[in-house]
CSV table of C-alpha atoms and ligand atoms in Angstrom, one decimal:
chain,number,residue,atom,x,y,z
A,1,MET,CA,-15.9,13.4,-24.1
A,2,LYS,CA,-12.2,15.1,-23.8
A,3,TYR,CA,-9.9,14.3,-20.4
A,4,VAL,CA,-7.9,17.1,-19.1
A,5,SER,CA,-4.9,17.2,-16.9
A,6,THR,CA,-5.3,18.2,-13.3
A,7,ARG,CA,-2.0,20.4,-14.2
A,8,GLY,CA,-3.4,22.1,-17.3
A,9,ASN,CA,-0.8,21.5,-19.1
A,10,ALA,CA,-0.9,18.4,-21.2
A,11,PRO,CA,-3.0,17.5,-24.2
A,12,LYS,CA,-6.4,16.7,-24.2
A,13,LEU,CA,-7.2,13.2,-24.7
A,14,SER,CA,-9.9,10.6,-25.5
A,15,PHE,CA,-10.9,8.2,-23.2
A,16,GLU,CA,-8.9,5.6,-25.0
A,17,GLU,CA,-5.9,7.7,-25.3
A,18,ALA,CA,-6.1,8.6,-21.4
A,19,MET,CA,-6.6,4.9,-20.4
A,20,LEU,CA,-3.4,4.1,-22.1
A,21,THR,CA,-1.5,6.9,-21.2
A,22,GLY,CA,-1.7,6.9,-17.7
A,23,LEU,CA,-0.1,9.8,-16.0
A,24,ALA,CA,-0.3,13.0,-18.0
A,25,ARG,CA,2.8,14.5,-19.4
A,26,ASP,CA,2.8,17.4,-17.3
A,27,GLY,CA,2.7,15.1,-14.2
A,28,GLY,CA,-1.0,15.5,-13.3
A,29,LEU,CA,-3.9,13.0,-13.5
A,30,TYR,CA,-6.5,13.0,-16.5
A,31,VAL,CA,-10.1,13.8,-15.6
A,32,PRO,CA,-12.9,14.1,-17.5
A,33,GLN,CA,-13.7,17.7,-19.0
A,34,ARG,CA,-17.1,17.6,-18.0
A,35,VAL,CA,-19.0,14.8,-15.7
A,36,ALA,CA,-21.9,13.3,-17.4
A,37,GLU,CA,-24.9,14.2,-15.3
A,38,ARG,CA,-28.0,11.5,-15.1
A,39,ARG,CA,-31.6,12.7,-14.2
A,40,PRO,CA,-33.6,11.2,-11.2
A,41,ASP,CA,-35.9,9.5,-13.5
A,42,GLU,CA,-33.1,7.8,-15.3
A,43,ILE,CA,-31.6,6.6,-12.1
A,44,ALA,CA,-34.6,5.6,-10.8
A,45,ALA,CA,-34.8,3.2,-13.8
A,46,LEU,CA,-31.8,1.1,-12.3
A,47,PRO,CA,-33.2,-1.2,-9.6
A,48,GLY,CA,-34.0,-4.6,-11.1
A,49,MET,CA,-31.0,-4.3,-14.1
A,50,SER,CA,-28.2,-6.6,-13.6
A,51,TYR,CA,-24.7,-5.3,-12.4
A,52,GLU,CA,-23.5,-5.6,-16.1
A,53,GLU,CA,-26.3,-3.1,-17.2
A,54,ILE,CA,-25.7,-0.8,-14.7
A,55,ALA,CA,-22.1,-0.6,-15.7
A,56,TYR,CA,-22.9,-0.3,-19.0
A,57,TRP,CA,-25.2,2.6,-18.3
A,58,VAL,CA,-22.4,4.5,-16.0
A,59,ILE,CA,-19.6,3.8,-18.2
A,60,LYS,CA,-21.1,4.4,-21.7
A,61,PRO,CA,-21.2,8.1,-21.6
A,62,PHE,CA,-17.1,8.5,-20.3
A,63,VAL,CA,-15.9,6.4,-23.3
A,64,GLY,CA,-17.3,8.5,-26.1
A,65,GLU,CA,-16.3,6.9,-29.4
A,66,SER,CA,-13.4,4.5,-28.1
A,67,PHE,CA,-15.5,1.4,-27.8
A,68,GLY,CA,-18.7,0.9,-29.8
A,69,ASP,CA,-22.1,0.1,-27.9
A,70,ASP,CA,-22.0,-3.9,-28.4
A,71,GLU,CA,-18.0,-4.0,-28.1
A,72,LEU,CA,-18.3,-2.2,-24.5
A,73,ARG,CA,-21.3,-4.8,-23.5
A,74,GLU,CA,-18.9,-7.5,-24.4
A,75,ILE,CA,-15.9,-5.9,-22.4
A,76,ILE,CA,-18.3,-5.6,-19.3
A,77,ALA,CA,-20.0,-8.9,-19.8
A,78,ARG,CA,-16.2,-10.7,-20.1
A,79,ALA,CA,-14.9,-8.7,-17.1
A,80,TYR,CA,-17.5,-10.1,-14.7
A,81,ALA,CA,-18.0,-13.2,-15.9
A,82,GLY,CA,-15.5,-14.9,-13.4
A,83,PHE,CA,-17.0,-13.3,-10.3
A,84,GLY,CA,-17.9,-15.5,-7.3
A,85,HIS,CA,-21.6,-14.0,-6.8
A,86,ALA,CA,-24.5,-13.5,-9.2
A,87,ALA,CA,-24.7,-9.8,-7.6
A,88,ARG,CA,-21.0,-9.2,-7.9
A,89,ALA,CA,-21.8,-6.5,-5.2
A,90,PRO,CA,-23.9,-7.4,-2.5
A,91,LEU,CA,-25.0,-5.5,0.2
A,92,VAL,CA,-25.6,-7.3,3.7
A,93,GLN,CA,-27.2,-5.6,6.8
A,94,LEU,CA,-24.6,-5.1,9.4
A,95,GLY,CA,-27.5,-3.2,12.0
A,96,PRO,CA,-30.2,-1.1,11.8
A,97,ASN,CA,-29.5,1.3,9.0
A,98,HIS,CA,-26.1,0.0,8.3
A,99,PHE,CA,-25.1,-2.0,5.4
A,100,LEU,CA,-21.9,-3.7,4.3
A,101,LEU,CA,-21.3,-3.6,0.5
A,102,GLU,CA,-19.0,-6.6,-0.3
A,103,LEU,CA,-16.6,-5.8,-2.9
A,104,PHE,CA,-14.6,-9.1,-2.4
A,105,HIS,CA,-16.0,-11.6,-4.9
A,106,GLY,CA,-13.9,-11.0,-7.6
A,107,PRO,CA,-10.6,-13.6,-8.6
A,108,THR,CA,-8.1,-11.9,-6.1
A,109,LEU,CA,-10.7,-11.2,-3.2
A,110,ALA,CA,-10.6,-7.2,-3.0
A,111,PHE,CA,-12.5,-4.4,-4.9
A,112,LYS,CA,-9.6,-3.7,-7.1
A,113,ASP,CA,-10.8,-6.5,-9.2
A,114,PHE,CA,-13.8,-4.7,-10.0
A,115,ALA,CA,-11.9,-1.7,-12.0
A,116,MET,CA,-8.8,-4.1,-13.0
A,117,GLN,CA,-10.9,-6.8,-14.6
A,118,LEU,CA,-12.7,-4.3,-16.7
A,119,ILE,CA,-9.5,-2.0,-18.0
A,120,GLY,CA,-7.9,-5.7,-18.6
A,121,GLN,CA,-10.5,-6.2,-21.3
A,122,MET,CA,-10.5,-2.8,-22.3
A,123,PHE,CA,-6.6,-2.8,-22.8
A,124,GLN,CA,-6.7,-6.2,-24.7
A,125,THR,CA,-9.2,-4.7,-27.1
A,126,ALA,CA,-7.7,-1.6,-27.5
A,127,LEU,CA,-4.1,-3.0,-27.8
A,128,ALA,CA,-5.3,-5.8,-30.4
A,129,ARG,CA,-6.8,-3.1,-32.7
A,130,ARG,CA,-3.8,-1.0,-32.7
A,131,GLY,CA,-1.3,-3.9,-32.8
A,132,GLU,CA,0.6,-2.2,-30.0
A,133,ARG,CA,2.5,-3.8,-26.9
A,134,ILE,CA,2.8,-2.1,-23.6
A,135,CYS,CA,4.9,-2.7,-20.4
A,136,ILE,CA,2.5,-1.9,-17.3
A,137,VAL,CA,4.3,-0.7,-14.1
A,138,GLY,CA,2.1,-0.6,-11.2
A,139,ALA,CA,2.7,0.0,-7.3
A,140,THR,CA,0.9,-1.5,-4.7
A,141,SER,CA,0.2,-1.6,-0.9
A,142,GLY,CA,-0.9,-5.2,-1.5
A,143,ASP,CA,-4.2,-5.3,-3.6
A,144,THR,CA,-3.9,-3.5,-6.5
A,145,GLY,CA,-1.0,-5.6,-7.5
A,146,SER,CA,-2.4,-9.0,-7.4
A,147,ALA,CA,-5.9,-7.6,-9.4
A,148,ALA,CA,-3.5,-6.2,-11.9
A,149,ILE,CA,-1.4,-9.4,-12.4
A,150,GLU,CA,-4.6,-11.6,-12.6
A,151,ALA,CA,-6.1,-9.2,-15.3
A,152,PHE,CA,-3.1,-8.9,-17.5
A,153,ARG,CA,-1.1,-12.9,-16.7
A,154,GLY,CA,-0.3,-14.7,-19.5
A,155,LEU,CA,-1.2,-11.9,-22.6
A,156,ASP,CA,1.3,-11.7,-25.0
A,157,ASN,CA,1.1,-8.0,-25.7
A,158,VAL,CA,1.8,-6.9,-22.2
A,159,ASP,CA,4.6,-7.3,-19.5
A,160,VAL,CA,3.4,-6.8,-15.9
A,161,PHE,CA,5.8,-5.4,-13.4
A,162,ILE,CA,4.4,-4.6,-9.6
A,163,LEU,CA,6.2,-2.9,-7.3
A,164,PHE,CA,5.4,-3.6,-3.6
A,165,PRO,CA,7.1,-2.6,0.0
A,166,ASP,CA,9.1,-5.4,0.8
A,167,GLY,CA,7.8,-6.9,4.3
A,168,ARG,CA,4.5,-4.5,4.2
A,169,VAL,CA,2.0,-6.6,2.3
A,170,SER,CA,0.3,-9.7,3.9
A,171,ASP,CA,1.7,-12.9,3.3
A,172,VAL,CA,-1.5,-13.8,1.0
A,173,GLN,CA,-1.2,-10.5,-0.5
A,174,ARG,CA,2.6,-11.2,-1.4
A,175,ARG,CA,1.8,-15.3,-2.6
A,176,GLN,CA,-0.9,-13.7,-4.9
A,177,MET,CA,2.1,-11.8,-6.6
A,178,THR,CA,4.8,-13.9,-6.5
A,179,THR,CA,3.4,-17.3,-7.4
A,180,PRO,CA,1.8,-16.8,-10.7
A,181,THR,CA,4.0,-18.8,-13.2
A,182,GLU,CA,3.4,-16.6,-16.4
A,183,ALA,CA,6.9,-15.2,-18.0
A,184,ASN,CA,5.1,-11.6,-18.6
A,185,VAL,CA,4.7,-11.5,-14.7
A,186,HIS,CA,7.3,-9.3,-12.6
A,187,ALA,CA,7.1,-9.3,-8.9
A,188,LEU,CA,9.1,-6.6,-7.2
A,189,ALA,CA,10.1,-6.3,-3.8
A,190,ILE,CA,11.4,-2.7,-3.1
A,191,ASP,CA,12.8,-1.3,0.1
A,192,GLY,CA,10.7,1.1,1.5
A,193,THR,CA,7.0,2.1,1.7
A,194,PHE,CA,4.1,2.4,-1.0
A,195,ASP,CA,4.7,5.9,-1.4
A,196,ASP,CA,8.1,5.2,-2.3
A,197,ALA,CA,7.2,2.6,-4.6
A,198,GLN,CA,4.4,5.1,-6.1
A,199,ALA,CA,6.8,8.1,-6.4
A,200,ARG,CA,9.2,6.0,-8.3
A,201,LEU,CA,6.5,5.0,-10.8
A,202,LYS,CA,5.4,8.8,-11.0
A,203,ASP,CA,9.3,9.1,-11.8
A,204,MET,CA,9.1,6.4,-14.8
A,205,PHE,CA,6.1,8.2,-16.0
A,206,ASN,CA,8.1,11.9,-15.8
A,207,HIS,CA,11.5,10.4,-17.3
A,208,PHE,CA,10.1,10.7,-21.0
A,209,GLU,CA,13.1,9.0,-22.8
A,210,PHE,CA,12.2,5.7,-20.6
A,211,ARG,CA,8.4,6.0,-20.9
A,212,ASP,CA,8.4,6.2,-24.4
A,213,ALA,CA,11.2,3.9,-24.9
A,214,VAL,CA,9.6,0.9,-23.0
A,215,LYS,CA,5.9,1.9,-24.1
A,216,LEU,CA,4.9,2.5,-20.3
A,217,ALA,CA,1.4,1.8,-19.2
A,218,GLY,CA,-0.4,2.3,-15.9
A,219,VAL,CA,-3.1,0.5,-14.1
A,220,ASN,CA,-2.9,2.2,-10.9
A,221,SER,CA,-5.9,4.7,-10.2
A,222,ILE,CA,-3.7,7.0,-11.7
A,223,ASN,CA,-5.6,5.9,-14.8
A,224,TRP,CA,-9.0,7.3,-15.0
A,225,ALA,CA,-10.4,4.1,-16.4
A,226,ARG,CA,-9.7,2.5,-12.8
A,227,VAL,CA,-11.9,5.1,-11.1
A,228,LEU,CA,-14.7,5.0,-13.7
A,229,ALA,CA,-15.2,1.3,-13.2
A,230,GLN,CA,-15.5,2.2,-9.2
A,231,VAL,CA,-18.4,4.5,-9.9
A,232,VAL,CA,-20.6,1.7,-10.8
A,233,TYR,CA,-21.4,0.0,-7.3
A,234,TYR,CA,-22.1,3.2,-5.7
A,235,PHE,CA,-25.0,3.3,-8.2
A,236,THR,CA,-26.1,-0.6,-7.5
A,237,ALA,CA,-25.8,-0.3,-4.0
A,238,ALA,CA,-27.8,3.1,-3.4
A,239,THR,CA,-30.5,2.5,-6.1
A,240,SER,CA,-31.3,-1.0,-4.2
A,241,LEU,CA,-31.7,0.9,-1.0
A,242,GLY,CA,-34.0,3.5,-2.6
A,243,ALA,CA,-31.9,6.0,-4.4
A,244,PRO,CA,-33.0,8.4,-5.9
A,245,LEU,CA,-35.9,8.8,-4.2
A,246,ARG,CA,-34.2,7.9,-0.9
A,247,PRO,CA,-30.5,9.5,-0.3
A,248,VAL,CA,-27.5,7.2,1.0
A,249,SER,CA,-24.6,7.5,2.8
A,250,PHE,CA,-21.1,5.6,2.1
A,251,THR,CA,-18.0,5.3,4.4
A,252,VAL,CA,-15.3,4.4,2.5
A,253,PRO,CA,-11.5,2.5,4.0
A,254,THR,CA,-9.4,4.9,2.2
A,255,GLY,CA,-5.4,5.0,1.1
A,256,ASN,CA,-5.1,6.4,-2.2
A,257,PHE,CA,-8.4,8.2,-2.2
A,258,GLY,CA,-9.3,6.5,-5.8
A,259,ASP,CA,-12.3,4.4,-3.9
A,260,ILE,CA,-14.1,7.5,-2.6
A,261,PHE,CA,-13.0,9.6,-5.4
A,262,ALA,CA,-15.6,7.2,-7.3
A,263,GLY,CA,-18.1,7.9,-4.9
A,264,TYR,CA,-17.4,11.6,-5.4
A,265,ILE,CA,-17.9,11.6,-9.2
A,266,ALA,CA,-21.2,9.0,-8.7
A,267,ARG,CA,-22.4,12.1,-6.6
A,268,LYS,CA,-21.6,14.4,-9.5
A,269,MET,CA,-23.4,12.3,-11.8
A,270,GLY,CA,-26.5,13.0,-9.9
A,271,LEU,CA,-26.7,10.1,-7.5
A,272,PRO,CA,-28.1,11.5,-3.9
A,273,ILE,CA,-25.6,10.7,-1.6
A,274,GLU,CA,-25.6,12.9,1.8
A,275,LYS,CA,-22.5,11.7,3.5
A,276,LEU,CA,-19.1,10.6,1.7
A,277,VAL,CA,-16.9,9.6,4.8
A,278,ILE,CA,-13.2,8.9,4.6
A,279,ALA,CA,-12.0,6.3,6.9
A,280,THR,CA,-8.3,6.1,7.5
A,281,ASN,CA,-5.9,4.0,9.9
A,282,GLN,CA,-3.6,5.5,11.8
A,283,ASN,CA,-2.0,6.8,8.6
A,284,ASP,CA,-4.7,9.4,8.7
A,285,ILE,CA,-3.2,12.3,6.7
A,286,LEU,CA,-6.6,12.6,4.9
A,287,HIS,CA,-8.4,12.8,8.5
A,288,ARG,CA,-6.1,15.3,9.6
A,289,THR,CA,-6.0,17.5,6.4
A,290,LEU,CA,-9.8,18.2,6.5
A,291,ALA,CA,-9.5,18.9,10.1
A,292,THR,CA,-6.9,21.3,10.1
A,293,GLY,CA,-6.7,22.5,6.1
A,294,ALA,CA,-3.0,21.5,6.2
A,295,TYR,CA,-1.6,18.3,3.9
A,296,THR,CA,1.4,17.5,5.8
A,297,THR,CA,2.9,14.2,5.4
A,298,ALA,CA,4.4,12.0,8.0
A,299,GLU,CA,6.4,8.6,8.3
A,300,VAL,CA,4.1,5.8,7.3
A,301,VAL,CA,3.4,3.4,10.2
A,302,PRO,CA,2.6,-0.5,9.6
A,303,SER,CA,-0.6,-1.1,10.6
A,304,LEU,CA,-3.2,-4.2,10.8
A,305,SER,CA,-4.5,-2.4,7.2
A,306,PRO,CA,-1.6,-2.6,5.3
A,307,SER,CA,-3.4,-1.8,2.1
A,308,MET,CA,-4.1,1.8,3.5
A,309,ASP,CA,-0.6,2.6,4.9
A,310,ILE,CA,-0.1,5.8,2.8
A,311,GLN,CA,0.7,9.3,3.2
A,312,VAL,CA,0.9,10.6,-0.4
A,313,SER,CA,-2.6,10.0,-1.5
A,314,SER,CA,-2.6,10.1,-5.0
A,315,ASN,CA,-6.2,11.2,-6.3
A,316,PHE,CA,-6.5,13.8,-3.8
A,317,GLU,CA,-4.8,15.7,-6.7
A,318,ARG,CA,-8.3,15.2,-8.3
A,319,VAL,CA,-10.5,16.5,-6.1
A,320,LEU,CA,-8.4,19.4,-5.3
A,321,PHE,CA,-8.6,20.2,-8.9
A,322,ASP,CA,-12.0,20.7,-8.5
A,323,ALA,CA,-11.8,22.5,-4.9
A,324,TYR,CA,-9.4,25.0,-6.8
A,325,GLY,CA,-12.0,25.7,-9.6
A,326,ARG,CA,-10.1,23.4,-11.9
A,327,ASP,CA,-7.0,25.8,-12.0
A,328,GLY,CA,-4.2,23.3,-13.0
A,329,VAL,CA,-1.4,25.9,-12.2
A,330,THR,CA,-2.5,26.3,-8.6
A,331,VAL,CA,-2.6,22.4,-8.3
A,332,ALA,CA,0.9,22.3,-9.8
A,333,ASP,CA,2.4,24.4,-7.4
A,334,GLN,CA,0.8,22.6,-4.3
A,335,MET,CA,2.1,19.3,-5.5
A,336,ALA,CA,5.6,20.9,-6.0
A,337,ASP,CA,5.1,21.9,-2.2
A,338,LEU,CA,3.7,18.2,-1.4
A,339,ALA,CA,7.3,16.9,-2.8
A,340,ARG,CA,8.9,19.4,0.2
A,341,GLY,CA,6.8,17.8,2.9
A,342,GLY,CA,3.0,19.4,2.4
A,343,PHE,CA,0.9,22.5,1.6
A,344,THR,CA,-1.8,24.6,3.2
A,345,ILE,CA,-5.1,24.5,1.4
A,346,SER,CA,-6.6,27.9,0.7
A,347,GLN,CA,-10.1,28.5,2.8
A,348,GLY,CA,-12.1,28.4,-0.5
A,349,ALA,CA,-10.7,24.9,-1.3
A,350,ILE,CA,-11.2,23.6,2.3
A,351,ASP,CA,-14.5,24.7,2.3
A,352,TYR,CA,-15.5,22.9,-0.6
A,353,LEU,CA,-13.8,19.8,0.6
A,354,ARG,CA,-15.4,19.9,3.9
A,355,ALA,CA,-19.0,20.5,2.1
A,356,GLN,CA,-18.1,16.9,0.0
A,357,PHE,CA,-16.6,14.7,2.8
A,358,ALA,CA,-16.8,13.4,6.2
A,359,SER,CA,-13.7,11.8,7.9
A,360,GLY,CA,-12.4,9.7,10.9
A,361,ARG,CA,-9.8,6.9,11.8
A,362,ALA,CA,-9.8,4.1,13.6
A,363,SER,CA,-6.7,3.2,15.8
A,364,GLU,CA,-5.1,-0.3,16.0
A,365,GLU,CA,-7.0,-1.2,18.8
A,366,GLU,CA,-10.4,-0.2,17.5
A,367,THR,CA,-9.6,-2.1,14.5
A,368,LEU,CA,-9.3,-5.1,16.3
A,369,ALA,CA,-12.2,-4.4,18.7
A,370,THR,CA,-14.6,-3.8,15.7
A,371,ILE,CA,-13.6,-7.1,13.9
A,372,ARG,CA,-14.5,-8.8,17.3
A,373,GLU,CA,-17.6,-6.8,18.0
A,374,ILE,CA,-19.1,-7.2,14.8
A,375,PHE,CA,-17.9,-11.1,14.7
A,376,GLU,CA,-19.9,-11.5,18.1
A,377,THR,CA,-22.8,-9.5,17.5
A,378,THR,CA,-23.7,-10.4,13.9
A,379,GLY,CA,-21.5,-13.7,13.2
A,380,GLU,CA,-19.7,-11.3,9.8
A,381,VAL,CA,-15.9,-11.7,9.5
A,382,LEU,CA,-14.3,-8.4,8.6
A,383,CYS,CA,-10.9,-7.4,7.0
A,384,PRO,CA,-8.9,-5.1,9.2
A,385,HIS,CA,-9.5,-2.6,6.1
A,386,THR,CA,-13.4,-2.9,6.4
A,387,ALA,CA,-13.2,-3.0,10.2
A,388,VAL,CA,-11.8,0.6,9.9
A,389,GLY,CA,-14.4,1.3,7.8
A,390,VAL,CA,-17.3,0.3,10.3
A,391,LYS,CA,-15.5,1.9,13.3
A,392,VAL,CA,-15.5,5.4,11.3
A,393,ALA,CA,-19.3,4.6,9.8
A,394,SER,CA,-20.5,4.0,13.3
A,395,GLU,CA,-19.9,7.5,14.3
A,396,HIS,CA,-21.6,9.2,11.3
A,397,LEU,CA,-25.0,6.7,11.8
A,398,GLY,CA,-28.2,8.5,11.2
A,399,THR,CA,-31.8,8.1,9.6
A,400,THR,CA,-30.1,7.8,6.1
A,401,PRO,CA,-28.8,4.4,5.3
A,402,MET,CA,-24.9,4.1,5.6
A,403,ILE,CA,-23.3,1.7,3.5
A,404,THR,CA,-19.6,0.9,4.5
A,405,LEU,CA,-17.3,-0.6,1.6
A,406,ALA,CA,-15.9,-4.1,2.4
A,407,THR,CA,-13.2,-3.5,0.3
A,408,ALA,CA,-11.3,-7.0,0.9
A,409,HIS,CA,-12.2,-10.9,1.9
A,410,PRO,CA,-10.8,-11.5,5.9
A,411,ALA,CA,-9.0,-14.5,4.1
A,412,LYS,CA,-6.5,-12.1,2.6
A,413,PHE,CA,-5.5,-10.8,6.3
A,414,PRO,CA,-5.9,-14.2,8.6
A,415,ASP,CA,-3.4,-12.9,11.1
A,416,ALA,CA,-5.8,-9.7,12.2
A,417,VAL,CA,-8.7,-11.7,12.1
A,418,LYS,CA,-7.4,-14.3,14.3
A,419,GLN,CA,-5.7,-11.8,16.8
A,420,ALA,CA,-9.2,-10.0,16.9
A,421,SER,CA,-11.9,-12.8,17.1
A,422,GLY,CA,-9.8,-16.0,17.3
A,423,GLN,CA,-11.5,-16.9,14.0
A,424,ASP,CA,-9.7,-18.5,11.2
A,425,ALA,CA,-10.2,-17.1,7.9
A,426,PRO,CA,-9.6,-19.7,5.3
A,427,LEU,CA,-9.2,-19.1,1.2
A,428,PRO,CA,-11.6,-20.1,-1.0
A,429,PRO,CA,-10.5,-23.7,-2.3
A,430,ARG,CA,-9.6,-22.3,-5.5
A,431,MET,CA,-6.8,-20.6,-3.5
A,432,ALA,CA,-6.4,-23.3,-1.2
A,433,ASP,CA,-2.7,-24.5,-2.3
A,434,LEU,CA,-1.5,-20.7,-2.6
A,435,PHE,CA,1.1,-21.4,0.3
A,436,ASP,CA,2.3,-24.7,-1.5
A,437,ARG,CA,3.1,-22.8,-4.6
A,438,PRO,CA,6.6,-21.6,-5.3
A,439,GLU,CA,7.2,-17.9,-5.4
A,440,ARG,CA,9.4,-15.9,-7.5
A,441,MET,CA,10.3,-12.1,-7.0
A,442,THR,CA,13.2,-10.1,-7.2
A,443,HIS,CA,14.3,-7.7,-4.7
A,444,VAL,CA,15.2,-4.3,-5.8
A,445,PRO,CA,16.3,-1.1,-4.0
A,446,ASN,CA,14.3,2.2,-3.9
A,447,ASP,CA,16.6,3.5,-6.8
A,448,LEU,CA,15.2,4.6,-9.9
A,449,ALA,CA,18.2,4.3,-12.1
A,450,GLU,CA,18.1,0.3,-11.2
A,451,LEU,CA,14.6,-0.4,-11.3
A,452,GLU,CA,14.4,1.4,-15.1
A,453,ALA,CA,17.7,-0.9,-16.2
A,454,LEU,CA,16.1,-4.1,-14.6
A,455,ILE,CA,12.5,-3.1,-16.7
A,456,ARG,CA,14.6,-2.4,-19.7
A,457,GLU,CA,16.5,-5.5,-19.6
A,458,ARG,CA,13.6,-7.8,-19.1
A,459,VAL,CA,11.5,-5.8,-21.9
A,460,GLY,CA,14.5,-5.8,-24.0
A,461,ALA,CA,14.4,-1.7,-24.6
B,501,PLP,C1,-8.6,-3.9,1.1
B,501,PLP,C2,-8.3,-1.9,0.5
B,501,PLP,N1,-8.7,-1.1,1.4
B,501,PLP,C3,-8.9,0.1,1.1
B,501,PLP,C4,-8.0,0.5,0.3
B,501,PLP,C5,-7.9,2.1,-0.2
B,501,PLP,O1,-8.4,2.2,-1.1
B,501,PLP,P1,-8.2,3.7,-1.7
B,501,PLP,O2,-6.6,3.3,-2.3
B,501,PLP,O3,-8.9,3.5,-3.2
B,501,PLP,O4,-8.5,4.6,-1.3
B,501,PLP,C6,-7.2,-0.4,-0.3
B,501,PLP,C7,-6.1,0.3,-1.3
B,501,PLP,O5,-6.5,0.5,-2.3
B,501,PLP,C8,-7.3,-1.8,0.0
B,501,PLP,O6,-6.4,-2.8,-1.1
B,502,LIG,N1,-4.1,-0.1,-1.7
B,502,LIG,C1,-3.7,0.2,-3.2
B,502,LIG,C2,-2.5,1.2,-3.0
B,502,LIG,C3,-2.7,1.5,-4.9
B,502,LIG,O1,-4.1,2.1,-4.9
B,502,LIG,P1,-4.6,2.5,-6.5
B,502,LIG,O2,-6.0,2.2,-6.2
B,502,LIG,O3,-4.0,3.4,-6.8
B,502,LIG,O4,-4.1,1.3,-7.3
B,502,LIG,C4,-3.1,-1.6,-3.3
B,502,LIG,O5,-3.6,-2.3,-2.7
B,502,LIG,O6,-2.5,-1.2,-3.8
């Protein structure tokens, strides 16, 4: 299995090479040359298997020779051993034909743990074999950062630098990043928005002298391995509700487009997904793009669901690559236009995207009203991102079971939960002293040269 860049001008890589490389050297994102399709009878055999067995079944065809069979099984077992629910990703019923897929039982209480715990194990195995040391730099709007720190803290062959937008993540999210004491963890509060942090990260990847000097690696969904790990729970959820005999639909609270892109891959592999619904908050660029055919960035407006406060949605490039018939030159042109404020999608490409995705948005008032209503009618306490999903899903309910991804634990956003429902959202006992732990972070301007200088100094490169 080889991986190709969405901009068509970078070397083809193996799974392990693509995982360790992060952003392609032409600025594009790696995708599999071909998606491994599975037959309905193979999918029909999944119910009753453990999460780990299904993970192996989904992931193995994509890794090729990068990990041996037993090695991959051990990696998967270690990745999910620390999750707080035996099912790893349990389904709960919210209403007639509407289900929540709880993705917040991992160590940092957000869906990011599913992928980050797995790639943490994959990186360790690959780096130990190669005898290499790397420098991970990540950009976060709140959840990727803490999940990455949790997966890589204390390792001797990895430094992990996380850029988060100063003042634009919740207090719990910030403390999850700033309270770990390990010397290899570096929390950097950057001026600006998540888009600025992600742009500087991509600038670092595109600055080859720096990239090679520090041995830069990425664990954002830039990294295909992150997306792949997220494909698994689409299979576990759908098959436990009757797939492949009965199709299902998914609604996905969306920002950087990684999670919903994993659903798109699951469908390409053969999972019968009727609707894949993009749910956005007031930063609704993806919803507007599907409606108008123009991807035009606007100012990021802080919301109750801060992890989705994104305008430049990185993985949209991956689906655009398919929408343009895998024409990397056109994708590269459109991405150059994006840097100038936006681009118009061709008629053929937008038709493709509209056939693949539906979309909707939830305002701030609707997010609060959904948290309140769901608490009052079911007793479930939703995080604000999940509430965006539930609100948008409610506009797409039909005879097909709808599964909304519950992407974070409400305890990460206690203020929004309290405001909406009057309820407290306590942290689990293992994190109960989070607000007593000392914080450690460095404030940095939104400036590439300063960021690179700081990272070089800390890693001695
Ligand atoms: C809680 C939560 N929900 C939803 C999202 C959006 O996911 P994605 O960026 O994969 O679209 C994020 C950020 O990734 C998140 O942290
Ligand atoms: N919402 C994310 C943004 C980064 O997304 P990623 O999936 O590309 O890592 C976050 O919480 O940081």
